[in-house]
Amino acid sequence: MPHLATYVALVDHSERTLAESLRAVADGHARQADVFHTCHTLAGWSERHREDLAPVVERYGEQDDVDEPERLRADALTSTREGEIGLLRDLQDLHLLATLVHSTWTVIAQGAQGLRDRQLLEIATSSTAETTRQLTWLTTRIKQAAPQALIVAP
Amino acid sequence: MVDRITDIWGERTPHPRGTVWPARVDLHLEEGVAEGDVERWVQSACLLCSNGCGADIAVKDGRMVGVRGRAGDTVSHGRLGPKGLYGSTPWASSPDRLTRPLIRKDGELVETDWDTAMGRIVEVSKRLLDEKGPLSHGFYTSGQLFLEEYYTLAVIGKAGLGTPHMDGNTRLCTATSAAAFKESFGADGQPGSYTDIEHCDAIFLYGHNMPETQTVLWTRILDRTRGENPPRIACVDPRRTAVAEEAIRTGGVHLAPRVGTNLALMNGLVRELFVHDWVNHAWVSEHTIGVDELRETVDPYTPEHVADICGVAADDLRAAAQVFGESSGVLSTVLQGFYQSHQATAASVAVHNLHLLRGMIGRPGAGVLQMNGQPTAQNNRECGADGDLPGFRNWDNPEHVQQLADAWNVDAMTVPHWAPPTHAMQIMSYAETGSIGFLWISATNPAVSMPESARIRRILAGDQCFTVVQDLFLTETAQLADVVLPAAGWGEKTGCFTNVNRVVHLSEQAVQPPGEARSDLDIFLMYADSMGFTDRDGAPVVKWRTAEEAFDAWAIVTAGRPVDYTGLSYEKLRGPSGIPWPANAEHPDGTDRLYTDGVFPTDTDYCETYGHDLITGGAVSEQEHRAMAPGGRAFLKGAPYTPAHETPGDDYPLLFTTGRTVYQFHTRTKTGRARSLNQAAPDAWVELSPTDAAELGINEGDWVRVESPRGAIEVRARIGRVTPGAVFAPFHYGHWDPDDLTDAEHRSANELTMTVWDPVSKQPTFKTAACRVTRLRAGEGPAPAPTNTASAPAPGTPTRAPATGGGAATSSHVLDETPHYALDPSQEI
């Protein structure tokens, strides 16, 4: 099952990327109090998903020398942009990263079904539910920020 | 003659369960005026808290000289509280009233005429509209205007300009009440009624110091707890308030959770209902959705776990749950201890969960009262000057937006509905960067009342945003404005307002406003006229000139909505006073309580919101909502407890929390100008527990410095009744002082509070911050805190504090025969 191991590595990596990026956006836009607090909360969720995944990683190993899915990996946001339009762009980047996490969990859940691996299926299902909530918040906040950022922001 | 500073609640009229609350008529006239001297009595209702007690204004020589309760009023049965009696009229003839517009010239505010002031406003407004469009405009209103004024401003903002940036001070006091209703029941609207007090056998008060915030409502409760077959009281409050004492006296429970842990406590109570099967399964399965998820969410909150988090004894939690679980009728009331604290909406929704699990809603004695802070807050929520759409419509539902566009004869694209309404703290954030360049503040004082006040003052004083303030006085906020408009106040204009339990009152003009002051309605109309806002046919968008016409226009847009005013008119409201909506052809005299049939406004096409994630605030989509098929069932929603955003540590080891005293209202604009009230609570203080005070070497009356990461205040210390580890400060005191105190610059509690808000209601969190306290020097005497309220000295501490009193004379008499009150279940045959 080399490819399942690859995907376990990929979800582990992309959850870490998402968590680091959420914390970067939180601190970069700390003047927006809701962004600061919510992004830190959501980062905690991604970190917990990785902790939940740890026993699975031990069982399957993390295969990260297979070429093909490697191109899927995204880099974490290390710096953030300025102002209202910058916040909008950063939230969009987070949305992209969370979408990658979401679809990776979907793939893993399918694999877990096929293998009848209940532990992995449960982890994938509960993590997907929280990734959906992360995406929902990002969409809500993007909708809120967009008109002002596009039309009036200095 | 009664001194209502000493005797806050007045003479008791105890009565048995299930019988009508007797009538008692309270009266206060200014010194030298006898009842026979009064030339006219003018119908109104009290505007000094959210209770909405019907009152008549006494007029003599063209001045308001006092107030008298209306015996036939459904809310108060004739009573008035100390704030209403002493504070309703003195401000009106205060020599420092604003009587002419002011305009900033070379950095100074100077007097000008209306044409110049409005000309400047319109010039800036039009220039910004041309350059940046309507999103450059923001409006920040109040909980103290009239319904007609909110609705008129809502139409100007939504149909004239088209800006989503409208909110009010209501965001600080009542947003969580509305949000909690929407999440649980699908729409705003108080389910319960004050008449539930007469029929219940248990009353739970959550973060609600009712004896000080709604004194007349507390009088109503005392008349039951001191009567036959009294209800038991349960109190959730970190201070030992009069509610806590009544809880002990009636065999109930006082739970004093650590500040910021309300949700853990609530989850523990909900869990106990499940564990002991105090659940009405048939009702729950027919009228709610989400019970399994809720059971799972609260499962970890065992009494012992809750005890660890909240510092409440496990057995006390069990005892409180038992009172809730075994009573036949429970009334719950909720206020700022929940709304302005951490996880506000989730904790307030949990109160609904308790009621829904037991089917305790919609019948006399079984109800919920999510309270309001300010007297007309409800109208701001209804009319949409707070950003919501008028008539509890859903901004995310195109059909609802179209209804308004049709009513106003404008393109639906004009009506801002593409994003959630902009909440107050976000408006300030946009004003901070100049993204909002035109901010109009009416009848409120954010320089004192908003969190992190140094930041708010900087925003309002800066050049990046043009600020208009309309008020009665040159408040701390008005001093920072570019244009100040003198407004008429209560009794100087006509309009309606609606109290906590949906009761509508008409307040008629009694006297002329001073100088050139104008009603807020006239000011808004003047702006609309000058801007030339028109509808699709080129007619003015605002099609009314008087308050009564505005009311009638409002009633039309409420047709078919939960907040139905179509059965109400000025003529109807001039009859027996106090009519609760919905009032329509089916319910011509109004409706005492909602949801008597267990059907809630949750249908996807009817609801005010599709709901939110209680932890993140992420919005539920229409499709997700439709898939749940709520169809009139209420939502049981839960969330896990998370620690507060700022918790005590080495540098700031204590919890800072803010609140109120019975003798002052909001930022003291009116109560500070009433001698009896102001003498009772003349200056700011902080309360420390005896344990913390001893550790810090602080004695009663010592000057102390209280500091958070954001600011500091220097005030006197009361060794009081807060729980160890907590510090309490009243938020009323800004730098304005009627006696020109020289040390008034450093006493505003909001210097310390955080810029942070609830993810769903967006209500700022005033009650959780970390602080440290240091002793500065000995005081000249005891702290200026009242001694007969929750700020009383701790029991057993030696104090030289004199008893609070010295109020002017009032009269009070109990009627031998109680009038008939429409809809009162005690009087129905």
Coordinates of C-alpha atoms in Angstrom, one line a residue, chain A:
Chain A
M1 CA 0.0 0.0 0.0
P2 CA 2.7 2.5 -0.9
H3 CA 0.2 5.1 -2.1
L4 CA -1.9 5.1 1.1
A5 CA 1.3 5.8 3.0
T6 CA 2.0 8.6 0.6
Y7 CA -1.4 10.1 1.3
V8 CA -1.0 9.7 5.0
A9 CA 2.2 11.7 4.7
L10 CA 0.5 14.2 2.5
V11 CA -2.4 14.9 4.9
D12 CA 0.0 15.1 7.8
H13 CA 2.1 17.6 5.9
S14 CA -0.8 19.7 4.6
E15 CA -2.4 19.8 8.0
R16 CA 0.9 21.1 9.4
T17 CA 1.1 23.6 6.5
L18 CA -2.4 24.8 7.2
A19 CA -1.8 25.1 11.0
E20 CA 1.4 27.1 10.5
S21 CA -0.3 29.3 7.9
L22 CA -3.3 29.9 10.2
R23 CA -1.0 31.0 13.0
A24 CA 1.0 33.3 10.6
V25 CA -2.2 35.0 9.4
A26 CA -3.5 35.3 13.0
D27 CA -0.3 37.1 14.0
G28 CA 0.0 39.1 10.8
H29 CA -3.5 40.4 11.1
A30 CA -3.7 40.6 14.9
R31 CA -5.4 44.0 14.7
Q32 CA -8.4 42.2 13.4
A33 CA -9.4 40.6 16.7
D34 CA -11.7 37.9 15.3
V35 CA -9.1 36.9 12.7
F36 CA -6.4 36.6 15.4
H37 CA -8.5 34.5 17.8
T38 CA -10.3 32.3 15.3
C39 CA -7.2 31.5 13.2
H40 CA -5.4 30.3 16.4
T41 CA -8.4 28.2 17.3
L42 CA -8.6 26.6 13.8
A43 CA -4.8 26.0 13.9
G44 CA -5.3 24.0 17.1
W45 CA -7.9 21.8 15.3
S46 CA -5.4 21.0 12.5
E47 CA -2.7 20.2 15.1
R48 CA -5.1 17.9 16.9
H49 CA -5.8 16.1 13.6
R50 CA -2.1 15.4 13.3
E51 CA -2.0 14.0 16.9
D52 CA -5.0 11.8 16.1
L53 CA -3.2 10.6 13.0
A54 CA 0.1 9.7 14.8
P55 CA -0.8 6.0 15.6
V56 CA -1.8 5.5 11.9
V57 CA 1.4 7.0 10.8
E58 CA 3.2 4.5 12.9
R59 CA 1.3 1.7 11.4
Y60 CA 1.6 2.6 7.8
G61 CA 4.7 4.7 7.8
E62 CA 5.0 8.0 6.0
Q63 CA 6.0 7.4 2.4
D64 CA 7.3 10.7 1.0
D65 CA 9.7 9.5 -1.7
V66 CA 7.0 8.8 -4.3
D67 CA 7.1 11.5 -7.0
E68 CA 3.6 12.0 -8.2
P69 CA 1.6 13.3 -5.3
E70 CA 4.6 15.4 -4.3
R71 CA 3.6 18.1 -6.6
L72 CA 0.4 18.5 -4.6
R73 CA 2.3 19.8 -1.6
A74 CA 1.9 23.5 -0.9
D75 CA 4.2 25.7 1.1
A76 CA 3.1 27.4 4.3
L77 CA 2.5 31.1 4.4
T78 CA 5.4 32.5 6.2
S79 CA 4.6 36.2 5.9
T80 CA 1.3 38.0 5.5
R81 CA 0.1 40.9 3.4
E82 CA -0.9 44.4 4.5
G83 CA -4.3 46.0 4.9
E84 CA -7.8 45.0 4.0
I85 CA -7.0 43.7 0.5
G86 CA -4.0 41.8 2.0
L87 CA -6.2 40.2 4.6
L88 CA -8.6 39.1 1.8
R89 CA -5.7 37.5 -0.2
D90 CA -4.3 35.8 2.9
L91 CA -7.8 34.3 3.7
Q92 CA -8.0 33.1 0.1
D93 CA -4.6 31.4 0.5
L94 CA -5.8 29.7 3.7
H95 CA -8.9 28.6 1.8
L96 CA -6.8 26.9 -0.9
L97 CA -4.7 25.1 1.8
A98 CA -7.8 24.0 3.6
T99 CA -9.3 22.7 0.4
L100 CA -6.2 20.6 -0.2
V101 CA -6.5 19.2 3.4
H102 CA -10.2 18.5 2.8
S103 CA -9.7 16.6 -0.5
T104 CA -6.8 14.6 0.9
W105 CA -8.9 13.4 3.9
T106 CA -11.6 12.4 1.3
V107 CA -9.0 10.3 -0.5
I108 CA -7.8 8.7 2.7
A109 CA -11.4 8.0 3.9
Q110 CA -12.0 6.1 0.7
G111 CA -8.8 4.1 1.2
A112 CA -9.8 3.4 4.8
Q113 CA -13.1 2.1 3.6
G114 CA -11.5 -0.2 1.2
L115 CA -9.1 -1.5 3.9
R116 CA -11.9 -1.7 6.5
D117 CA -9.5 0.3 8.7
R118 CA -12.1 1.6 11.3
Q119 CA -9.6 3.7 13.2
L120 CA -8.4 5.5 10.1
L121 CA -11.9 6.0 8.9
E122 CA -13.0 7.5 12.1
I123 CA -10.0 9.9 12.1
A124 CA -10.7 10.9 8.5
T125 CA -14.4 11.4 9.1
S126 CA -14.0 13.6 12.2
S127 CA -11.1 15.5 10.7
T128 CA -13.1 16.2 7.5
A129 CA -16.0 17.5 9.5
E130 CA -13.7 20.1 11.2
T131 CA -12.0 20.9 7.9
T132 CA -15.4 21.7 6.6
R133 CA -16.0 24.1 9.5
Q134 CA -12.6 25.7 8.8
L135 CA -13.7 26.3 5.2
T136 CA -17.1 27.6 6.2
W137 CA -15.5 30.2 8.5
L138 CA -13.0 31.2 5.8
T139 CA -15.8 31.6 3.3
T140 CA -17.9 33.6 5.8
R141 CA -15.0 35.9 6.6
I142 CA -14.0 36.3 2.9
K143 CA -17.6 37.4 2.1
Q144 CA -17.5 39.9 4.9
A145 CA -14.2 41.4 3.9
A146 CA -14.5 41.4 0.1
P147 CA -16.8 44.4 -0.7
Q148 CA -14.9 46.8 1.5
A149 CA -11.5 45.6 0.4
L150 CA -12.3 45.7 -3.3
I151 CA -14.2 49.0 -3.4
V152 CA -13.1 51.4 -0.7
A153 CA -10.0 50.2 1.1
P154 CA -7.3 52.8 1.0

